[in-house]
Amino acid sequence: FLNNLYHTMEIAKYDLQRFEEYYGEYFRELDRKCELEYAVKEGETRGEARGEARGIKKGRKDAFVELALKMLECGEPADKITLYTGLTQEEIAALCP
């Protein structure tokens, strides 16, 4: 508290030009901090969205692989599995034991 009071008293001694310089510098620094905080939050949001999209994509791929395995167990032809799952012939061949 006393430190803030002392600082305020020192600022009160400034002439108009020095006062404007001080607060101009203060607000520029405040703007930089706000911009940095915004950039960090924006980066986190984008990162989360990308991670979520990758997770969804991987989950869908895993589900199609599981479906392909079941179709292979039932003796379905690879062409039909490709049509239903979107997996390539090579991906389906890699699933076969």
mmCIF file of N, CA and C in Angstrom:
data_model
loop_
_atom_site.group_PDB
_atom_site.id
_atom_site.type_symbol
_atom_site.label_atom_id
_atom_site.label_comp_id
_atom_site.label_asym_id
_atom_site.label_seq_id
_atom_site.Cartn_x
_atom_site.Cartn_y
_atom_site.Cartn_z
ATOM 1 N N PHE A 1 0.823 -1.192 0.000
ATOM 2 C CA PHE A 1 0.000 0.000 0.000
ATOM 3 C C PHE A 1 0.864 1.251 0.000
ATOM 4 N N LEU A 2 1.854 1.308 0.880
ATOM 5 C CA LEU A 2 2.717 2.480 0.955
ATOM 6 C C LEU A 2 3.535 2.655 -0.322
ATOM 7 N N ASN A 3 3.928 1.554 -0.909
ATOM 8 C CA ASN A 3 4.675 1.623 -2.156
ATOM 9 C C ASN A 3 3.824 2.258 -3.255
ATOM 10 N N ASN A 4 2.552 1.839 -3.348
ATOM 11 C CA ASN A 4 1.639 2.422 -4.326
ATOM 12 C C ASN A 4 1.406 3.902 -4.059
ATOM 13 N N LEU A 5 1.275 4.263 -2.795
ATOM 14 C CA LEU A 5 1.067 5.662 -2.426
ATOM 15 C C LEU A 5 2.278 6.498 -2.827
ATOM 16 N N TYR A 6 3.467 5.986 -2.537
ATOM 17 C CA TYR A 6 4.690 6.694 -2.895
ATOM 18 C C TYR A 6 4.765 6.873 -4.413
ATOM 19 N N HIS A 7 4.458 5.817 -5.157
ATOM 20 C CA HIS A 7 4.482 5.863 -6.615
ATOM 21 C C HIS A 7 3.489 6.908 -7.130
ATOM 22 N N THR A 8 2.315 6.945 -6.564
ATOM 23 C CA THR A 8 1.297 7.913 -6.963
ATOM 24 C C THR A 8 1.767 9.336 -6.679
ATOM 25 N N MET A 9 2.408 9.534 -5.557
ATOM 26 C CA MET A 9 2.917 10.860 -5.211
ATOM 27 C C MET A 9 4.019 11.281 -6.183
ATOM 28 N N GLU A 10 4.849 10.344 -6.598
ATOM 29 C CA GLU A 10 5.906 10.659 -7.559
ATOM 30 C C GLU A 10 5.301 11.061 -8.897
ATOM 31 N N ILE A 11 4.271 10.365 -9.324
ATOM 32 C CA ILE A 11 3.607 10.681 -10.586
ATOM 33 C C ILE A 11 2.976 12.071 -10.505
ATOM 34 N N ALA A 12 2.437 12.416 -9.360
ATOM 35 C CA ALA A 12 1.793 13.719 -9.181
ATOM 36 C C ALA A 12 2.783 14.866 -9.389
ATOM 37 N N LYS A 13 4.061 14.633 -9.245
ATOM 38 C CA LYS A 13 5.090 15.662 -9.429
ATOM 39 C C LYS A 13 5.427 15.884 -10.911
ATOM 40 N N TYR A 14 4.991 14.979 -11.794
ATOM 41 C CA TYR A 14 5.338 15.080 -13.207
ATOM 42 C C TYR A 14 4.716 16.314 -13.838
ATOM 43 N N ASP A 15 5.429 16.915 -14.792
ATOM 44 C CA ASP A 15 4.814 17.970 -15.589
ATOM 45 C C ASP A 15 3.904 17.293 -16.612
ATOM 46 N N LEU A 16 3.150 18.055 -17.349
ATOM 47 C CA LEU A 16 2.139 17.505 -18.252
ATOM 48 C C LEU A 16 2.770 16.589 -19.304
ATOM 49 N N GLN A 17 3.891 16.994 -19.881
ATOM 50 C CA GLN A 17 4.534 16.176 -20.909
ATOM 51 C C GLN A 17 4.997 14.837 -20.339
ATOM 52 N N ARG A 18 5.647 14.869 -19.192
ATOM 53 C CA ARG A 18 6.127 13.629 -18.568
ATOM 54 C C ARG A 18 4.955 12.747 -18.155
ATOM 55 N N PHE A 19 3.887 13.377 -17.668
ATOM 56 C CA PHE A 19 2.680 12.642 -17.280
ATOM 57 C C PHE A 19 2.101 11.913 -18.485
ATOM 58 N N GLU A 20 1.989 12.600 -19.625
ATOM 59 C CA GLU A 20 1.451 11.984 -20.844
ATOM 60 C C GLU A 20 2.362 10.865 -21.340
ATOM 61 N N GLU A 21 3.681 11.069 -21.256
ATOM 62 C CA GLU A 21 4.622 10.014 -21.646
ATOM 63 C C GLU A 21 4.465 8.787 -20.756
ATOM 64 N N TYR A 22 4.369 9.044 -19.449
ATOM 65 C CA TYR A 22 4.239 7.937 -18.495
ATOM 66 C C TYR A 22 2.987 7.119 -18.786
ATOM 67 N N TYR A 23 1.843 7.766 -18.902
ATOM 68 C CA TYR A 23 0.610 7.027 -19.132
ATOM 69 C C TYR A 23 0.533 6.448 -20.534
ATOM 70 N N GLY A 24 1.155 7.118 -21.514
ATOM 71 C CA GLY A 24 1.221 6.537 -22.854
ATOM 72 C C GLY A 24 1.976 5.218 -22.821
ATOM 73 N N GLU A 25 3.108 5.227 -22.117
ATOM 74 C CA GLU A 25 3.911 4.011 -21.964
ATOM 75 C C GLU A 25 3.133 2.948 -21.174
ATOM 76 N N TYR A 26 2.464 3.377 -20.126
ATOM 77 C CA TYR A 26 1.674 2.462 -19.278
ATOM 78 C C TYR A 26 0.597 1.768 -20.114
ATOM 79 N N PHE A 27 -0.136 2.547 -20.917
ATOM 80 C CA PHE A 27 -1.227 1.957 -21.699
ATOM 81 C C PHE A 27 -0.705 1.107 -22.858
ATOM 82 N N ARG A 28 0.445 1.477 -23.427
ATOM 83 C CA ARG A 28 1.035 0.614 -24.463
ATOM 84 C C ARG A 28 1.410 -0.741 -23.873
ATOM 85 N N GLU A 29 1.989 -0.721 -22.683
ATOM 86 C CA GLU A 29 2.347 -1.977 -22.015
ATOM 87 C C GLU A 29 1.094 -2.791 -21.688
ATOM 88 N N LEU A 30 0.065 -2.123 -21.245
ATOM 89 C CA LEU A 30 -1.203 -2.798 -20.944
ATOM 90 C C LEU A 30 -1.783 -3.420 -22.210
ATOM 91 N N ASP A 31 -1.720 -2.685 -23.328
ATOM 92 C CA ASP A 31 -2.195 -3.228 -24.606
ATOM 93 C C ASP A 31 -1.394 -4.455 -25.014
ATOM 94 N N ARG A 32 -0.075 -4.405 -24.847
ATOM 95 C CA ARG A 32 0.764 -5.555 -25.191
ATOM 96 C C ARG A 32 0.390 -6.776 -24.358
ATOM 97 N N LYS A 33 0.145 -6.548 -23.079
ATOM 98 C CA LYS A 33 -0.237 -7.670 -22.213
ATOM 99 C C LYS A 33 -1.574 -8.260 -22.645
ATOM 100 N N CYS A 34 -2.518 -7.392 -22.969
ATOM 101 C CA CYS A 34 -3.836 -7.870 -23.408
ATOM 102 C C CYS A 34 -3.727 -8.635 -24.723
ATOM 103 N N GLU A 35 -2.916 -8.115 -25.642
ATOM 104 C CA GLU A 35 -2.723 -8.801 -26.920
ATOM 105 C C GLU A 35 -2.082 -10.166 -26.711
ATOM 106 N N LEU A 36 -1.117 -10.225 -25.816
ATOM 107 C CA LEU A 36 -0.454 -11.498 -25.530
ATOM 108 C C LEU A 36 -1.434 -12.492 -24.917
ATOM 109 N N GLU A 37 -2.226 -12.038 -23.958
ATOM 110 C CA GLU A 37 -3.225 -12.925 -23.349
ATOM 111 C C GLU A 37 -4.213 -13.425 -24.386
ATOM 112 N N TYR A 38 -4.646 -12.523 -25.288
ATOM 113 C CA TYR A 38 -5.581 -12.916 -26.333
ATOM 114 C C TYR A 38 -4.934 -13.956 -27.255
ATOM 115 N N ALA A 39 -3.678 -13.713 -27.632
ATOM 116 C CA ALA A 39 -2.980 -14.641 -28.526
ATOM 117 C C ALA A 39 -2.838 -16.019 -27.881
ATOM 118 N N VAL A 40 -2.524 -16.043 -26.603
ATOM 119 C CA VAL A 40 -2.388 -17.328 -25.900
ATOM 120 C C VAL A 40 -3.728 -18.056 -25.875
ATOM 121 N N LYS A 41 -4.795 -17.342 -25.522
ATOM 122 C CA LYS A 41 -6.118 -17.980 -25.481
ATOM 123 C C LYS A 41 -6.534 -18.458 -26.864
ATOM 124 N N GLU A 42 -6.270 -17.649 -27.890
ATOM 125 C CA GLU A 42 -6.612 -18.028 -29.258
ATOM 126 C C GLU A 42 -5.824 -19.272 -29.668
ATOM 127 N N GLY A 43 -4.545 -19.316 -29.314
ATOM 128 C CA GLY A 43 -3.726 -20.490 -29.622
ATOM 129 C C GLY A 43 -4.234 -21.733 -28.920
ATOM 130 N N GLU A 44 -4.620 -21.578 -27.658
ATOM 131 C CA GLU A 44 -5.159 -22.724 -26.918
ATOM 132 C C GLU A 44 -6.450 -23.206 -27.559
ATOM 133 N N THR A 45 -7.312 -22.271 -27.940
ATOM 134 C CA THR A 45 -8.590 -22.633 -28.559
ATOM 135 C C THR A 45 -8.360 -23.368 -29.872
ATOM 136 N N ARG A 46 -7.453 -22.839 -30.686
ATOM 137 C CA ARG A 46 -7.165 -23.500 -31.962
ATOM 138 C C ARG A 46 -6.556 -24.878 -31.745
ATOM 139 N N GLY A 47 -5.646 -24.980 -30.781
ATOM 140 C CA GLY A 47 -5.027 -26.264 -30.478
ATOM 141 C C GLY A 47 -6.046 -27.288 -30.016
ATOM 142 N N GLU A 48 -6.961 -26.848 -29.158
ATOM 143 C CA GLU A 48 -8.009 -27.759 -28.685
ATOM 144 C C GLU A 48 -8.892 -28.198 -29.840
ATOM 145 N N ALA A 49 -9.246 -27.269 -30.714
ATOM 146 C CA ALA A 49 -10.104 -27.606 -31.854
ATOM 147 C C ALA A 49 -9.400 -28.599 -32.780
ATOM 148 N N ARG A 50 -8.112 -28.363 -33.031
ATOM 149 C CA ARG A 50 -7.366 -29.293 -33.891
ATOM 150 C C ARG A 50 -7.261 -30.667 -33.249
ATOM 151 N N GLY A 51 -6.972 -30.686 -31.953
ATOM 152 C CA GLY A 51 -6.873 -31.963 -31.248
ATOM 153 C C GLY A 51 -8.196 -32.705 -31.262
ATOM 154 N N GLU A 52 -9.274 -31.960 -31.060
ATOM 155 C CA GLU A 52 -10.595 -32.574 -31.072
ATOM 156 C C GLU A 52 -10.906 -33.136 -32.459
ATOM 157 N N ALA A 53 -10.593 -32.367 -33.501
ATOM 158 C CA ALA A 53 -10.853 -32.828 -34.868
ATOM 159 C C ALA A 53 -10.038 -34.085 -35.174
ATOM 160 N N ARG A 54 -8.777 -34.100 -34.731
ATOM 161 C CA ARG A 54 -7.951 -35.293 -34.958
ATOM 162 C C ARG A 54 -8.515 -36.495 -34.206
ATOM 163 N N GLY A 55 -8.972 -36.251 -32.993
ATOM 164 C CA GLY A 55 -9.547 -37.329 -32.200
ATOM 165 C C GLY A 55 -10.805 -37.897 -32.849
ATOM 166 N N ILE A 56 -11.633 -37.009 -33.355
ATOM 167 C CA ILE A 56 -12.857 -37.457 -34.032
ATOM 168 C C ILE A 56 -12.500 -38.253 -35.282
ATOM 169 N N LYS A 57 -11.536 -37.729 -36.044
ATOM 170 C CA LYS A 57 -11.124 -38.420 -37.271
ATOM 171 C C LYS A 57 -10.569 -39.806 -36.953
ATOM 172 N N LYS A 58 -9.719 -39.881 -35.927
ATOM 173 C CA LYS A 58 -9.140 -41.167 -35.541
ATOM 174 C C LYS A 58 -10.235 -42.105 -35.034
ATOM 175 N N GLY A 59 -11.186 -41.573 -34.270
ATOM 176 C CA GLY A 59 -12.283 -42.394 -33.769
ATOM 177 C C GLY A 59 -13.121 -42.968 -34.895
ATOM 178 N N ARG A 60 -13.376 -42.143 -35.902
ATOM 179 C CA ARG A 60 -14.147 -42.635 -37.053
ATOM 180 C C ARG A 60 -13.364 -43.713 -37.796
ATOM 181 N N LYS A 61 -12.072 -43.459 -37.964
ATOM 182 C CA LYS A 61 -11.219 -44.437 -38.667
ATOM 183 C C LYS A 61 -11.215 -45.761 -37.900
ATOM 184 N N ASP A 62 -11.071 -45.666 -36.572
ATOM 185 C CA ASP A 62 -11.076 -46.879 -35.745
ATOM 186 C C ASP A 62 -12.401 -47.630 -35.881
ATOM 187 N N ALA A 63 -13.495 -46.881 -35.935
ATOM 188 C CA ALA A 63 -14.810 -47.514 -36.069
ATOM 189 C C ALA A 63 -14.929 -48.226 -37.420
ATOM 190 N N PHE A 64 -14.416 -47.595 -38.479
ATOM 191 C CA PHE A 64 -14.470 -48.228 -39.797
ATOM 192 C C PHE A 64 -13.573 -49.459 -39.863
ATOM 193 N N VAL A 65 -12.438 -49.406 -39.209
ATOM 194 C CA VAL A 65 -11.550 -50.574 -39.160
ATOM 195 C C VAL A 65 -12.254 -51.717 -38.430
ATOM 196 N N GLU A 66 -12.915 -51.389 -37.326
ATOM 197 C CA GLU A 66 -13.646 -52.413 -36.570
ATOM 198 C C GLU A 66 -14.762 -53.022 -37.426
ATOM 199 N N LEU A 67 -15.473 -52.174 -38.152
ATOM 200 C CA LEU A 67 -16.530 -52.663 -39.044
ATOM 201 C C LEU A 67 -15.938 -53.558 -40.133
ATOM 202 N N ALA A 68 -14.804 -53.130 -40.694
ATOM 203 C CA ALA A 68 -14.151 -53.924 -41.739
ATOM 204 C C ALA A 68 -13.742 -55.288 -41.202
ATOM 205 N N LEU A 69 -13.215 -55.318 -39.983
ATOM 206 C CA LEU A 69 -12.823 -56.607 -39.389
ATOM 207 C C LEU A 69 -14.032 -57.526 -39.235
ATOM 208 N N LYS A 70 -15.154 -56.976 -38.791
ATOM 209 C CA LYS A 70 -16.364 -57.789 -38.644
ATOM 210 C C LYS A 70 -16.851 -58.283 -40.003
ATOM 211 N N MET A 71 -16.758 -57.407 -41.007
ATOM 212 C CA MET A 71 -17.196 -57.807 -42.347
ATOM 213 C C MET A 71 -16.285 -58.899 -42.906
ATOM 214 N N LEU A 72 -14.985 -58.775 -42.641
ATOM 215 C CA LEU A 72 -14.052 -59.819 -43.082
ATOM 216 C C LEU A 72 -14.367 -61.148 -42.404
ATOM 217 N N GLU A 73 -14.681 -61.099 -41.090
ATOM 218 C CA GLU A 73 -15.045 -62.321 -40.361
ATOM 219 C C GLU A 73 -16.283 -62.976 -40.951
ATOM 220 N N CYS A 74 -17.177 -62.146 -41.489
ATOM 221 C CA CYS A 74 -18.408 -62.682 -42.086
ATOM 222 C C CYS A 74 -18.211 -63.088 -43.543
ATOM 223 N N GLY A 75 -16.998 -62.915 -44.052
ATOM 224 C CA GLY A 75 -16.700 -63.352 -45.419
ATOM 225 C C GLY A 75 -17.086 -62.356 -46.498
ATOM 226 N N GLU A 76 -17.308 -61.132 -46.147
ATOM 227 C CA GLU A 76 -17.677 -60.130 -47.147
ATOM 228 C C GLU A 76 -16.481 -59.825 -48.039
ATOM 229 N N PRO A 77 -16.730 -59.559 -49.332
ATOM 230 C CA PRO A 77 -15.624 -59.257 -50.246
ATOM 231 C C PRO A 77 -15.028 -57.868 -49.975
ATOM 232 N N ALA A 78 -13.764 -57.707 -50.318
ATOM 233 C CA ALA A 78 -13.049 -56.451 -50.062
ATOM 234 C C ALA A 78 -13.709 -55.264 -50.759
ATOM 235 N N ASP A 79 -14.269 -55.491 -51.965
ATOM 236 C CA ASP A 79 -14.936 -54.389 -52.686
ATOM 237 C C ASP A 79 -16.108 -53.833 -51.881
ATOM 238 N N LYS A 80 -16.869 -54.727 -51.289
ATOM 239 C CA LYS A 80 -18.020 -54.309 -50.488
ATOM 240 C C LYS A 80 -17.546 -53.582 -49.218
ATOM 241 N N ILE A 81 -16.473 -54.071 -48.607
ATOM 242 C CA ILE A 81 -15.935 -53.439 -47.397
ATOM 243 C C ILE A 81 -15.443 -52.031 -47.725
ATOM 244 N N THR A 82 -14.773 -51.884 -48.864
ATOM 245 C CA THR A 82 -14.301 -50.570 -49.305
ATOM 246 C C THR A 82 -15.483 -49.628 -49.487
ATOM 247 N N LEU A 83 -16.536 -50.117 -50.109
ATOM 248 C CA LEU A 83 -17.720 -49.301 -50.348
ATOM 249 C C LEU A 83 -18.349 -48.833 -49.035
ATOM 250 N N TYR A 84 -18.460 -49.707 -48.061
ATOM 251 C CA TYR A 84 -19.130 -49.387 -46.804
ATOM 252 C C TYR A 84 -18.265 -48.586 -45.828
ATOM 253 N N THR A 85 -16.960 -48.809 -45.887
ATOM 254 C CA THR A 85 -16.099 -48.175 -44.880
ATOM 255 C C THR A 85 -15.239 -47.030 -45.417
ATOM 256 N N GLY A 86 -14.997 -47.018 -46.707
ATOM 257 C CA GLY A 86 -14.114 -46.010 -47.274
ATOM 258 C C GLY A 86 -12.646 -46.375 -47.133
ATOM 259 N N LEU A 87 -12.360 -47.523 -46.549
ATOM 260 C CA LEU A 87 -10.975 -47.979 -46.442
ATOM 261 C C LEU A 87 -10.479 -48.419 -47.821
ATOM 262 N N THR A 88 -9.190 -48.255 -48.061
ATOM 263 C CA THR A 88 -8.615 -48.693 -49.338
ATOM 264 C C THR A 88 -8.424 -50.203 -49.321
ATOM 265 N N GLN A 89 -8.231 -50.746 -50.511
ATOM 266 C CA GLN A 89 -7.978 -52.185 -50.636
ATOM 267 C C GLN A 89 -6.721 -52.566 -49.844
ATOM 268 N N GLU A 90 -5.711 -51.677 -49.871
ATOM 269 C CA GLU A 90 -4.469 -51.948 -49.145
ATOM 270 C C GLU A 90 -4.712 -51.983 -47.635
ATOM 271 N N GLU A 91 -5.530 -51.048 -47.150
ATOM 272 C CA GLU A 91 -5.849 -51.023 -45.717
ATOM 273 C C GLU A 91 -6.597 -52.284 -45.300
ATOM 274 N N ILE A 92 -7.490 -52.722 -46.154
ATOM 275 C CA ILE A 92 -8.262 -53.931 -45.843
ATOM 276 C C ILE A 92 -7.339 -55.162 -45.877
ATOM 277 N N ALA A 93 -6.448 -55.204 -46.865
ATOM 278 C CA ALA A 93 -5.508 -56.323 -46.970
ATOM 279 C C ALA A 93 -4.620 -56.381 -45.738
ATOM 280 N N ALA A 94 -4.251 -55.226 -45.202
ATOM 281 C CA ALA A 94 -3.393 -55.196 -44.007
ATOM 282 C C ALA A 94 -4.123 -55.731 -42.777
ATOM 283 N N LEU A 95 -5.446 -55.719 -42.801
ATOM 284 C CA LEU A 95 -6.233 -56.219 -41.659
ATOM 285 C C LEU A 95 -6.324 -57.750 -41.662
ATOM 286 N N CYS A 96 -6.150 -58.336 -42.845
ATOM 287 C CA CYS A 96 -6.258 -59.791 -42.938
ATOM 288 C C CYS A 96 -5.065 -60.465 -42.257
ATOM 289 N N PRO A 97 -5.345 -61.529 -41.477
ATOM 290 C CA PRO A 97 -4.254 -62.240 -40.786
ATOM 291 C C PRO A 97 -3.385 -63.034 -41.724
#
